[in-house]
Coordinates of C-alpha atoms and ligand atoms in Angstrom, one line a residue:
Chain A
M23 CA -0.9 -46.1 -47.8
D24 CA -3.6 -45.9 -50.4
S25 CA -7.0 -47.0 -49.2
T26 CA -8.0 -48.6 -52.5
M27 CA -5.0 -50.9 -52.1
L28 CA -6.4 -52.2 -48.8
P29 CA -8.0 -55.7 -48.8
E30 CA -11.6 -55.8 -48.1
V31 CA -12.8 -55.6 -44.6
T32 CA -14.7 -58.8 -43.9
A33 CA -17.0 -59.8 -41.0
V34 CA -14.4 -62.4 -39.9
G35 CA -11.7 -59.8 -39.7
V36 CA -13.9 -57.5 -37.6
I37 CA -14.8 -60.3 -35.2
I38 CA -11.1 -61.3 -34.9
K39 CA -10.3 -57.7 -34.2
A40 CA -13.1 -57.4 -31.6
V41 CA -11.9 -60.6 -29.8
L42 CA -8.4 -59.4 -29.9
I43 CA -9.3 -56.1 -28.4
L44 CA -11.4 -57.7 -25.7
A45 CA -8.9 -60.3 -24.8
V46 CA -5.8 -58.1 -25.0
I47 CA -7.2 -55.0 -23.4
A48 CA -8.9 -56.9 -20.6
A49 CA -5.7 -58.8 -19.9
I50 CA -3.7 -55.5 -20.0
A51 CA -6.3 -53.8 -17.8
G52 CA -5.8 -56.5 -15.2
F53 CA -2.1 -56.5 -15.7
G54 CA -2.1 -52.8 -15.4
T55 CA -2.9 -53.1 -11.7
Y56 CA 0.3 -55.0 -11.2
I57 CA 2.4 -52.6 -13.3
E58 CA 0.9 -49.7 -11.4
R59 CA 1.8 -51.1 -8.1
K60 CA 5.3 -52.0 -9.2
I61 CA 6.0 -48.6 -10.8
L62 CA 4.6 -46.7 -7.9
A63 CA 6.6 -48.8 -5.6
F64 CA 9.9 -48.2 -7.5
M65 CA 9.2 -44.5 -7.5
Q66 CA 8.9 -44.6 -3.8
R67 CA 12.0 -46.9 -3.5
R68 CA 9.9 -49.8 -2.4
L69 CA 9.8 -53.3 -3.9
G70 CA 6.1 -53.7 -4.7
P71 CA 4.4 -57.1 -4.9
Q72 CA 7.0 -59.8 -5.1
H73 CA 6.0 -62.8 -3.2
V74 CA 3.4 -64.4 -5.5
G75 CA 5.3 -65.9 -8.4
P76 CA 8.6 -64.6 -9.9
Y77 CA 8.8 -60.9 -9.2
G78 CA 5.3 -61.0 -7.9
L79 CA 3.9 -61.6 -11.4
L80 CA 1.2 -64.0 -10.2
Q81 CA -0.1 -61.3 -7.9
L82 CA -2.7 -60.7 -10.6
A83 CA -4.0 -64.3 -10.2
A84 CA -4.1 -64.0 -6.5
D85 CA -6.1 -60.8 -6.8
G86 CA -8.4 -62.4 -9.3
I87 CA -9.1 -65.3 -6.9
K88 CA -9.7 -62.9 -4.1
L89 CA -12.1 -60.7 -6.2
F90 CA -14.0 -63.7 -7.5
T91 CA -14.4 -65.5 -4.1
K92 CA -15.1 -62.4 -2.0
E93 CA -18.7 -62.1 -0.7
D94 CA -20.8 -59.9 -2.9
I95 CA -22.5 -57.6 -0.5
I96 CA -25.5 -55.5 -1.5
P97 CA -26.4 -53.1 1.3
Q98 CA -29.8 -53.4 2.8
H99 CA -31.3 -50.1 1.7
A100 CA -29.5 -49.9 -1.6
N101 CA -31.5 -49.8 -4.8
K102 CA -30.5 -53.3 -5.7
I103 CA -31.0 -53.2 -9.5
I104 CA -29.1 -50.0 -10.1
F105 CA -26.4 -51.0 -7.6
A106 CA -25.9 -54.2 -9.5
V107 CA -25.9 -52.6 -12.9
A108 CA -23.7 -49.6 -12.3
P109 CA -20.3 -51.4 -12.4
V110 CA -21.3 -53.1 -15.6
I111 CA -22.0 -49.7 -17.2
T112 CA -18.4 -48.6 -16.4
A113 CA -16.8 -51.7 -17.7
A114 CA -19.0 -52.1 -20.8
T115 CA -18.8 -48.5 -22.0
A116 CA -15.0 -48.6 -21.6
F117 CA -14.9 -51.6 -23.9
I118 CA -17.5 -50.3 -26.3
A119 CA -15.4 -47.1 -26.6
L120 CA -12.5 -49.3 -27.7
A121 CA -14.5 -50.6 -30.6
A122 CA -14.0 -47.4 -32.5
V123 CA -10.4 -46.9 -31.6
P124 CA -7.5 -48.1 -33.7
V125 CA -5.3 -50.2 -31.5
F126 CA -2.9 -51.7 -34.1
P127 CA -2.4 -51.1 -37.8
G128 CA -4.4 -53.3 -40.1
F129 CA -2.7 -56.6 -41.0
T130 CA -3.4 -59.7 -42.9
I131 CA -3.3 -63.1 -41.1
P132 CA -0.8 -64.9 -43.4
L133 CA -2.3 -68.4 -44.1
V134 CA -6.0 -67.9 -43.9
D135 CA -5.7 -64.6 -45.7
V136 CA -8.1 -62.7 -43.5
Y137 CA -7.6 -59.0 -43.4
V138 CA -7.9 -57.6 -39.8
P139 CA -8.7 -53.9 -39.9
S140 CA -7.1 -51.4 -37.6
I141 CA -10.4 -50.5 -36.0
A142 CA -13.2 -52.9 -35.2
S143 CA -15.6 -50.5 -36.7
D144 CA -14.3 -47.4 -38.5
I145 CA -17.3 -45.2 -38.1
N146 CA -17.0 -41.7 -39.5
V147 CA -17.7 -40.0 -36.2
G148 CA -15.2 -42.1 -34.4
I149 CA -13.9 -39.4 -32.0
L150 CA -17.3 -38.2 -31.0
F151 CA -18.4 -41.8 -30.4
V152 CA -15.4 -42.6 -28.3
L153 CA -15.6 -39.5 -26.2
G154 CA -19.4 -39.9 -25.9
M155 CA -18.9 -43.5 -24.7
M156 CA -16.3 -42.6 -22.2
A157 CA -18.6 -39.8 -20.9
A158 CA -21.5 -42.3 -20.7
G159 CA -19.1 -44.4 -18.6
L160 CA -19.4 -41.8 -15.8
Y161 CA -22.9 -42.9 -15.3
G162 CA -21.4 -45.9 -13.6
P163 CA -19.9 -43.9 -10.7
L164 CA -22.8 -41.6 -10.6
L165 CA -25.5 -44.3 -10.3
A166 CA -23.3 -46.4 -8.1
G167 CA -22.9 -43.6 -5.6
M168 CA -26.5 -42.7 -5.5
A169 CA -27.8 -46.3 -5.3
Q170 CA -25.8 -47.5 -2.4
A171 CA -27.6 -45.6 0.5
N172 CA -24.3 -44.4 1.8
K173 CA -23.3 -40.8 2.4
W174 CA -19.8 -41.3 1.2
G175 CA -21.2 -42.8 -1.9
I176 CA -23.5 -39.7 -2.4
L177 CA -20.5 -37.5 -2.0
G178 CA -18.7 -39.6 -4.5
S179 CA -21.4 -39.2 -7.1
A180 CA -21.8 -35.5 -6.4
R181 CA -18.1 -35.2 -7.2
T182 CA -18.6 -37.4 -10.3
A183 CA -21.2 -34.8 -11.5
I184 CA -18.8 -32.0 -10.8
Q185 CA -15.9 -33.6 -12.6
F186 CA -18.1 -34.6 -15.5
L187 CA -19.4 -31.0 -15.9
S188 CA -15.8 -29.6 -15.7
Y189 CA -13.6 -31.6 -18.0
E190 CA -16.0 -32.7 -20.7
V191 CA -16.1 -29.2 -22.2
V192 CA -12.3 -29.1 -22.2
T193 CA -12.0 -32.4 -23.9
G194 CA -14.3 -31.4 -26.7
L195 CA -12.9 -28.0 -27.2
S196 CA -9.3 -29.1 -27.1
I197 CA -9.7 -31.8 -29.6
L198 CA -11.8 -29.5 -31.9
A199 CA -8.7 -27.7 -33.2
P200 CA -7.0 -30.9 -34.5
I201 CA -10.4 -31.9 -35.9
M202 CA -10.5 -28.6 -37.8
M203 CA -7.0 -29.2 -39.2
V204 CA -7.7 -32.8 -40.3
G205 CA -11.3 -32.1 -41.4
S206 CA -12.6 -35.5 -40.3
L207 CA -13.8 -37.3 -37.2
S208 CA -12.4 -40.6 -38.2
F209 CA -9.3 -41.9 -36.4
V210 CA -8.0 -43.4 -39.6
D211 CA -8.0 -40.0 -41.3
F212 CA -6.1 -38.6 -38.3
N213 CA -3.6 -41.3 -38.7
D214 CA -3.2 -40.8 -42.4
Y215 CA -2.9 -37.1 -41.9
Q216 CA 0.3 -37.7 -40.0
A217 CA 1.6 -40.3 -42.3
D218 CA 4.4 -37.9 -43.6
G219 CA 6.0 -38.1 -40.1
T220 CA 5.0 -34.7 -38.7
W221 CA 3.0 -35.3 -35.6
L222 CA 0.0 -33.1 -34.9
V223 CA 1.4 -32.2 -31.5
V224 CA 3.9 -30.0 -33.4
Y225 CA 1.0 -27.9 -34.7
Q226 CA -1.2 -28.2 -31.7
P227 CA 0.9 -28.3 -28.5
V228 CA -1.7 -26.4 -26.4
A229 CA -4.5 -28.7 -27.5
F230 CA -2.3 -31.7 -26.6
V231 CA -1.7 -30.4 -23.1
L232 CA -5.3 -29.6 -22.6
F233 CA -6.4 -32.9 -23.9
L234 CA -4.0 -34.7 -21.5
I235 CA -5.3 -32.7 -18.5
A236 CA -8.8 -33.5 -19.5
G237 CA -7.9 -37.1 -20.1
F238 CA -6.6 -37.4 -16.5
A239 CA -10.0 -36.1 -15.3
E240 CA -11.8 -38.4 -17.7
T241 CA -10.1 -41.5 -16.3
N242 CA -10.2 -40.4 -12.6
R243 CA -6.5 -40.5 -12.4
T244 CA -4.5 -38.8 -9.7
P245 CA -4.5 -35.1 -10.0
F246 CA -8.2 -35.5 -10.4
D247 CA -9.2 -38.6 -8.5
L248 CA -11.7 -36.9 -6.4
L249 CA -14.4 -39.5 -7.0
E250 CA -12.8 -42.0 -4.7
H251 CA -10.2 -40.2 -2.8
E252 CA -9.7 -42.3 0.3
A253 CA -8.5 -39.6 2.6
E254 CA -11.5 -37.5 2.0
V255 CA -14.5 -39.7 1.1
I256 CA -13.5 -43.2 2.2
S257 CA -13.8 -44.7 -1.3
G258 CA -16.4 -42.4 -2.7
Y259 CA -18.7 -44.2 -5.1
V260 CA -17.1 -47.6 -4.5
T261 CA -17.5 -47.5 -0.7
E262 CA -20.1 -50.3 -0.5
Y263 CA -18.8 -52.4 -3.4
S264 CA -16.9 -55.6 -2.9
G265 CA -15.7 -58.5 -4.9
M266 CA -16.0 -58.6 -8.6
R267 CA -18.4 -55.7 -8.9
W268 CA -15.6 -53.6 -7.4
G269 CA -13.2 -55.2 -9.8
L270 CA -15.4 -54.2 -12.8
F271 CA -15.0 -50.6 -11.9
F272 CA -11.3 -50.9 -12.0
I273 CA -11.1 -52.9 -15.2
G274 CA -13.2 -50.1 -16.6
E275 CA -10.8 -47.5 -15.3
Y276 CA -7.7 -49.2 -16.7
A277 CA -9.4 -49.8 -20.0
N278 CA -10.2 -46.1 -20.1
M279 CA -6.6 -45.2 -19.4
I280 CA -5.6 -47.3 -22.4
T281 CA -8.3 -45.6 -24.5
I282 CA -7.0 -42.2 -23.6
G283 CA -3.5 -43.4 -24.4
V284 CA -4.7 -44.6 -27.8
I285 CA -6.5 -41.4 -28.6
A286 CA -3.5 -39.2 -27.5
S287 CA -1.2 -41.4 -29.7
V288 CA -3.4 -41.4 -32.7
V289 CA -4.6 -37.9 -32.7
F290 CA -1.5 -36.1 -31.5
L291 CA 1.5 -38.4 -31.6
G292 CA 1.5 -39.8 -35.1
G293 CA -0.7 -42.8 -34.7
Y294 CA 0.5 -46.2 -36.0
N295 CA 2.6 -44.8 -38.8
D296 CA 6.0 -46.2 -39.3
F297 CA 8.7 -44.0 -37.8
W298 CA 12.3 -44.1 -38.9
I299 CA 13.2 -47.8 -38.6
F300 CA 10.4 -48.7 -36.2
P301 CA 7.3 -50.4 -37.7
G302 CA 3.9 -48.9 -36.9
W303 CA 2.7 -51.5 -34.5
L304 CA 5.8 -51.1 -32.4
M305 CA 5.4 -47.4 -32.4
I306 CA 1.8 -47.4 -31.3
I307 CA 2.5 -50.0 -28.5
G308 CA 5.4 -47.8 -27.4
K309 CA 3.3 -44.7 -27.3
I310 CA 0.4 -46.3 -25.5
A311 CA 2.8 -47.9 -23.0
F312 CA 4.4 -44.5 -22.4
S313 CA 1.2 -42.7 -21.8
F314 CA 0.1 -45.5 -19.4
F315 CA 3.5 -45.1 -17.7
F316 CA 3.0 -41.3 -17.6
M317 CA -0.3 -41.7 -15.8
L318 CA 1.4 -43.8 -13.1
W319 CA 4.3 -41.4 -13.0
V320 CA 2.0 -38.5 -12.4
R321 CA 0.3 -40.4 -9.7
A322 CA 3.5 -40.9 -7.9
A323 CA 4.6 -37.3 -8.2
W324 CA 1.7 -34.9 -8.0
P325 CA -0.8 -34.2 -5.3
H326 CA -4.5 -34.2 -6.1
V327 CA -6.8 -31.2 -6.3
R328 CA -10.0 -30.3 -4.5
P329 CA -13.3 -30.4 -6.4
D330 CA -13.6 -26.6 -6.4
Q331 CA -10.1 -26.3 -7.7
L332 CA -10.9 -28.7 -10.5
M333 CA -13.9 -26.6 -11.5
W334 CA -11.9 -23.5 -11.3
L335 CA -9.1 -25.0 -13.4
C336 CA -11.4 -26.3 -16.1
W337 CA -13.8 -23.4 -16.4
K338 CA -11.6 -20.5 -15.7
V339 CA -8.3 -21.6 -17.2
L340 CA -8.5 -24.5 -19.5
M341 CA -11.7 -23.7 -21.3
P342 CA -10.7 -20.1 -22.2
L343 CA -7.3 -21.5 -23.4
A344 CA -9.1 -24.1 -25.5
V345 CA -11.4 -21.5 -27.1
I346 CA -8.5 -19.2 -27.8
N347 CA -6.6 -22.2 -29.4
V348 CA -9.6 -23.0 -31.6
V349 CA -9.9 -19.4 -32.7
I350 CA -6.2 -19.0 -33.5
T351 CA -6.3 -22.3 -35.3
G352 CA -9.2 -21.1 -37.4
L353 CA -7.6 -17.8 -38.2
V354 CA -4.3 -19.5 -39.2
M355 CA -6.2 -22.0 -41.4
M356 CA -8.1 -19.1 -43.0
I357 CA -5.0 -17.2 -43.8
I358 CA -2.9 -20.1 -45.1
Chain B
M182 CA 22.8 -44.3 16.2
S183 CA 25.4 -44.9 18.7
L184 CA 24.7 -45.1 22.4
E185 CA 26.3 -41.7 23.1
Q186 CA 23.9 -40.1 20.7
F187 CA 21.1 -41.8 22.3
K188 CA 22.0 -40.6 25.8
N189 CA 22.7 -37.1 24.7
R190 CA 19.6 -36.1 22.9
N191 CA 19.0 -32.4 23.3
V192 CA 15.7 -31.5 21.7
G193 CA 15.9 -28.2 20.0
T194 CA 19.5 -28.2 18.9
Q195 CA 18.8 -29.9 15.6
N196 CA 19.2 -28.0 12.3
Y197 CA 15.7 -27.2 11.3
V198 CA 15.3 -25.4 8.0
K199 CA 12.4 -22.9 7.9
L200 CA 10.3 -22.8 4.7
D201 CA 10.5 -19.5 2.9
L202 CA 6.8 -19.0 2.2
A203 CA 5.6 -16.0 0.4
H204 CA 2.5 -14.1 1.5
T205 CA -0.8 -15.1 0.1
P206 CA -1.8 -12.5 -2.5
T207 CA -4.8 -10.4 -1.5
T208 CA -5.5 -8.4 -4.6
G209 CA -6.9 -9.7 -7.8
W210 CA -3.8 -8.7 -9.8
G211 CA -1.6 -10.5 -7.2
Q212 CA -3.6 -13.6 -7.5
F213 CA -3.4 -13.5 -11.3
K214 CA 0.4 -13.1 -11.1
Q215 CA 0.6 -16.0 -8.8
V216 CA -1.5 -18.2 -11.1
V217 CA 0.6 -17.3 -14.2
G218 CA 3.8 -17.7 -12.3
R219 CA 2.9 -21.1 -11.0
T220 CA 1.7 -22.1 -14.5
F221 CA 5.0 -21.4 -16.1
K222 CA 7.2 -22.4 -13.2
P223 CA 8.4 -25.9 -13.8
E224 CA 7.3 -27.0 -10.3
L225 CA 5.3 -29.9 -11.6
F226 CA 8.2 -31.1 -13.7
V227 CA 10.5 -30.9 -10.8
G228 CA 8.1 -33.3 -9.1
L229 CA 8.2 -35.6 -12.0
W230 CA 11.9 -35.5 -12.2
V231 CA 12.3 -36.3 -8.5
T232 CA 10.2 -39.4 -8.7
F233 CA 11.9 -40.5 -11.8
R234 CA 15.3 -40.0 -10.3
E235 CA 14.3 -41.9 -7.2
M236 CA 13.1 -44.8 -9.4
G237 CA 16.5 -44.8 -11.1
N238 CA 18.2 -44.7 -7.7
A239 CA 16.1 -47.6 -6.5
L240 CA 16.4 -49.8 -9.6
V241 CA 20.0 -49.3 -10.6
G242 CA 21.5 -47.2 -7.9
G243 CA 20.9 -49.9 -5.2
K244 CA 19.1 -47.5 -3.0
M245 CA 16.0 -49.6 -2.5
H246 CA 14.6 -48.7 0.8
T247 CA 12.5 -51.8 1.7
T248 CA 13.5 -54.1 4.5
Q249 CA 12.0 -57.5 3.8
Y250 CA 11.1 -57.8 7.4
P251 CA 10.8 -61.5 8.3
F252 CA 13.9 -62.2 6.2
E253 CA 15.9 -59.1 7.1
K254 CA 15.8 -57.1 10.3
L255 CA 16.9 -53.7 11.2
P256 CA 19.2 -53.2 14.1
I257 CA 17.4 -52.0 17.2
S258 CA 18.5 -49.4 19.7
P259 CA 20.3 -50.8 22.7
R260 CA 17.7 -49.0 24.8
Y261 CA 14.9 -51.0 23.3
R262 CA 13.0 -52.8 26.0
A263 CA 11.9 -56.2 24.7
I264 CA 11.6 -59.6 26.4
H265 CA 14.1 -59.9 29.2
D266 CA 17.3 -61.9 29.1
M267 CA 19.1 -63.3 32.1
L268 CA 22.8 -63.1 31.6
R269 CA 25.6 -65.4 32.7
L270 CA 29.0 -64.7 34.1
M271 CA 31.5 -65.0 31.2
E272 CA 34.1 -66.7 33.3
S273 CA 32.3 -69.4 35.2
G274 CA 29.2 -69.7 33.2
N275 CA 27.1 -69.4 36.3
Y276 CA 24.1 -67.1 36.1
R277 CA 24.6 -63.7 37.4
C278 CA 21.5 -63.4 39.5
I279 CA 22.3 -63.4 43.1
G280 CA 18.7 -63.7 44.2
C281 CA 18.6 -60.3 45.9
G282 CA 14.9 -59.8 45.0
L283 CA 15.3 -56.2 44.1
C284 CA 13.6 -56.7 40.7
E285 CA 10.7 -58.5 42.3
K286 CA 10.4 -55.6 44.7
I287 CA 10.5 -52.8 42.3
C288 CA 8.4 -54.2 39.6
I289 CA 5.4 -51.9 39.4
S290 CA 3.1 -54.4 37.9
N291 CA 4.1 -57.1 40.3
C292 CA 4.8 -59.6 37.6
I293 CA 8.1 -61.0 38.7
S294 CA 7.9 -63.8 41.2
M295 CA 10.9 -65.7 42.5
E296 CA 11.9 -68.1 45.1
T297 CA 15.4 -68.6 46.5
K298 CA 17.1 -71.0 48.7
Y299 CA 20.6 -71.7 49.9
D300 CA 22.5 -74.3 48.1
E301 CA 25.1 -76.6 49.6
N302 CA 27.7 -73.9 49.6
Q303 CA 25.4 -71.6 51.5
R304 CA 25.2 -69.5 48.3
K305 CA 21.8 -68.1 47.3
E306 CA 20.3 -70.0 44.5
V307 CA 17.3 -69.1 42.4
S308 CA 14.9 -72.0 42.4
E309 CA 11.9 -70.3 40.7
Y310 CA 12.0 -67.2 38.6
T311 CA 9.1 -66.2 36.3
I312 CA 7.9 -63.0 34.7
N313 CA 4.3 -62.8 33.8
F314 CA 4.4 -61.2 30.5
G315 CA 0.7 -60.7 30.5
R316 CA 1.3 -58.0 33.1
C317 CA 4.7 -56.7 32.3
I318 CA 4.7 -53.2 30.9
F319 CA 8.3 -53.3 29.8
C320 CA 9.1 -50.3 32.0
G321 CA 12.7 -51.4 32.4
Y322 CA 12.8 -50.8 36.2
C323 CA 13.9 -54.4 36.9
A324 CA 16.9 -54.0 34.5
E325 CA 17.7 -50.7 36.0
V326 CA 17.6 -51.8 39.6
C327 CA 19.5 -55.1 39.2
P328 CA 22.9 -54.7 40.8
E329 CA 24.5 -57.5 38.9
L330 CA 23.4 -56.5 35.3
A331 CA 21.8 -60.0 35.5
I332 CA 18.3 -59.1 34.2
V333 CA 18.4 -57.0 31.0
H334 CA 16.0 -56.3 28.2
G335 CA 17.1 -58.4 25.2
P336 CA 16.5 -57.8 21.5
R337 CA 13.7 -60.4 21.1
Y338 CA 10.8 -58.2 20.1
E339 CA 8.9 -60.8 18.2
T340 CA 6.7 -62.0 21.0
A341 CA 3.9 -63.6 19.1
S342 CA 3.4 -67.0 20.6
E343 CA 0.8 -69.6 21.5
Q344 CA 1.7 -69.4 25.1
R345 CA 2.9 -66.6 27.2
A346 CA 4.8 -69.2 29.2
S347 CA 7.1 -69.8 26.2
F348 CA 9.1 -66.7 27.3
S349 CA 8.6 -66.4 31.0
L350 CA 10.6 -69.1 32.7
F351 CA 14.1 -68.5 34.0
E352 CA 15.5 -71.1 31.7
D353 CA 13.9 -69.5 28.7
M354 CA 15.5 -66.2 29.5
L355 CA 18.8 -67.4 30.6
T356 CA 21.6 -67.4 28.0
P357 CA 22.0 -71.0 26.9
I358 CA 25.3 -72.4 28.2
D359 CA 26.6 -73.4 24.8
K360 CA 25.9 -69.9 23.4
L361 CA 27.8 -68.3 26.2
N362 CA 30.5 -66.9 23.9
L363 CA 27.8 -65.1 21.9
Q364 CA 26.4 -63.3 25.0
Q365 CA 26.4 -59.6 24.4
E366 CA 27.1 -57.2 27.2
Y367 CA 24.1 -55.1 27.7
D368 CA 24.7 -51.4 27.2
G369 CA 21.2 -50.0 27.3
F370 CA 18.6 -49.4 29.9
G371 CA 20.1 -49.4 33.4
A372 CA 23.7 -50.0 32.2
I373 CA 26.3 -47.8 33.5
S374 CA 26.7 -44.7 31.4
P375 CA 29.6 -44.4 29.0
N376 CA 31.1 -41.5 31.0
A377 CA 30.6 -43.2 34.4
D378 CA 34.3 -42.9 35.2
E379 CA 34.1 -39.1 35.1
N380 CA 31.2 -39.0 37.3
I381 CA 32.8 -41.0 40.1
K382 CA 34.1 -38.9 42.9
P383 CA 37.0 -40.3 44.8
T384 CA 35.8 -41.3 48.3
P385 CA 37.8 -39.5 50.9
L386 CA 39.5 -42.0 53.1
A387 CA 40.1 -39.9 56.1
Y388 CA 37.4 -37.8 57.7
Ligands
LIG691 S1 10.0 -54.4 32.8 FE1 8.9 -53.4 34.5 S2 6.9 -54.4 34.5 FE2 8.3 -55.7 33.4 S3 9.2 -57.1 34.8 FE3 10.6 -55.4 34.7 S4 9.9 -54.0 36.4 FE4 8.3 -55.5 36.0
LIG692 S1 17.7 -57.7 40.8 FE1 19.1 -58.9 39.5 S2 20.3 -60.1 40.9 FE2 18.5 -59.3 42.1 S3 17.1 -61.0 41.9 FE3 16.6 -59.6 40.3 S4 17.7 -60.4 38.5 FE4 18.6 -61.4 40.4

């Protein structure tokens, strides 16, 4: 696709895209809880939710009603302002990060002739912005845990700090090698780089695996869900939360899962390019859906690690691997 | 599980499989080898495969494990001790209880209370029979002691009710006369064992 052929990006298009992202992702994030329960249930040969609506599809509505009508408790000795703001940080940063992520290929709305770009704002440091926003999202758990005057919360936020310090370096270093190959930080360039059909994962399998591992840590998913592991720290940073504030944390978490899925698809798995007979939008939806499914699958299959194991893994195994990968990529690029 | 299996449970004769666990490495080189070995062993993927296979089994293989409890129920063991049933004689439809009072006597929580009187045929008749289920500990002694297999523990384990009294009267526990043909012989607690015939020694007639 030649960029000069593209219609002009207008404010209307950007707004449509933003609304689309907000509406679709927020809905999917809520729906994700249903899918997660269903898939985990099937993997354990259970039925999952099935009494509210056909196949339990309206469970989501029931949960929503429950979350909205539940009493919103702020503990007596909590720092009230921070306690109230923390969930908003998680949810807001998750959606802000989605602003710079391409979710669908660009398209033109037929009748009104408005071009909707693939990214709400295609900033030239897209990857850095998204990773930074997701990292900032961890302020949510950190502050929430410290503000709630609860020892389990404190433990949760201590673990947040540990997790943050561990995986962030791996995320950055693992994605550095593809950045070197593409020579840009914009997601659109990544996508166009793979337009010939060769996915970057072919050149960078190690970086892909490292990024996936770090992605699991970034979204607090199961092998690394130490922030809120019930068996150890009650609920960690969400111990004292109830109602919709608690819900916001989880909308943020599911939105982050989608973001990681999008980044993995666009950076490593060929983005929203057409593939064989499948159009691009179908491809990207398929890839995002698969990575979402993969996260649930992993949750059903794998045990979770201790905080010290996470640090050990990130600093002693993954980071050296990432550095070696970057060095080798650099050498190969120099020679070729 | 059949009744025989229930009655012949010998702990320790099952086929346990011992895990073959290697020793924890002590040297640095040993630890390194373990880490590398575990990294490249497809253990994690085995886990993924197992869960995926089970999902297939559940969805298309018809091996879904859930029992949708209020709608479906699992069979319970004959030895299960739930709310009592009073059985009837199959032939005459009369209740089996002869009013001997053994159950009232043996009940360790003193919760059976009964009154008997002679009816017009000079046969003992049970005029009152209640079990206070607030006190019953479901020990099964009453079923075991009953010489007539009249009081048994039935299968009704769903005992949530507004009133304890809903279960505890003689009429509530007695098999309804129109359901007599559905009455199950009790082969659990206190019933004669399946090999009772072998255990009987012939009584010598002449001393
Ligand atoms: S089960 Fe035990 S406690 Fe209950 S009525 Fe029978 S003898 Fe008494
Ligand atoms: S032991 Fe049996 S026969 Fe005797 S009174 Fe109790 S229920 Fe009736």
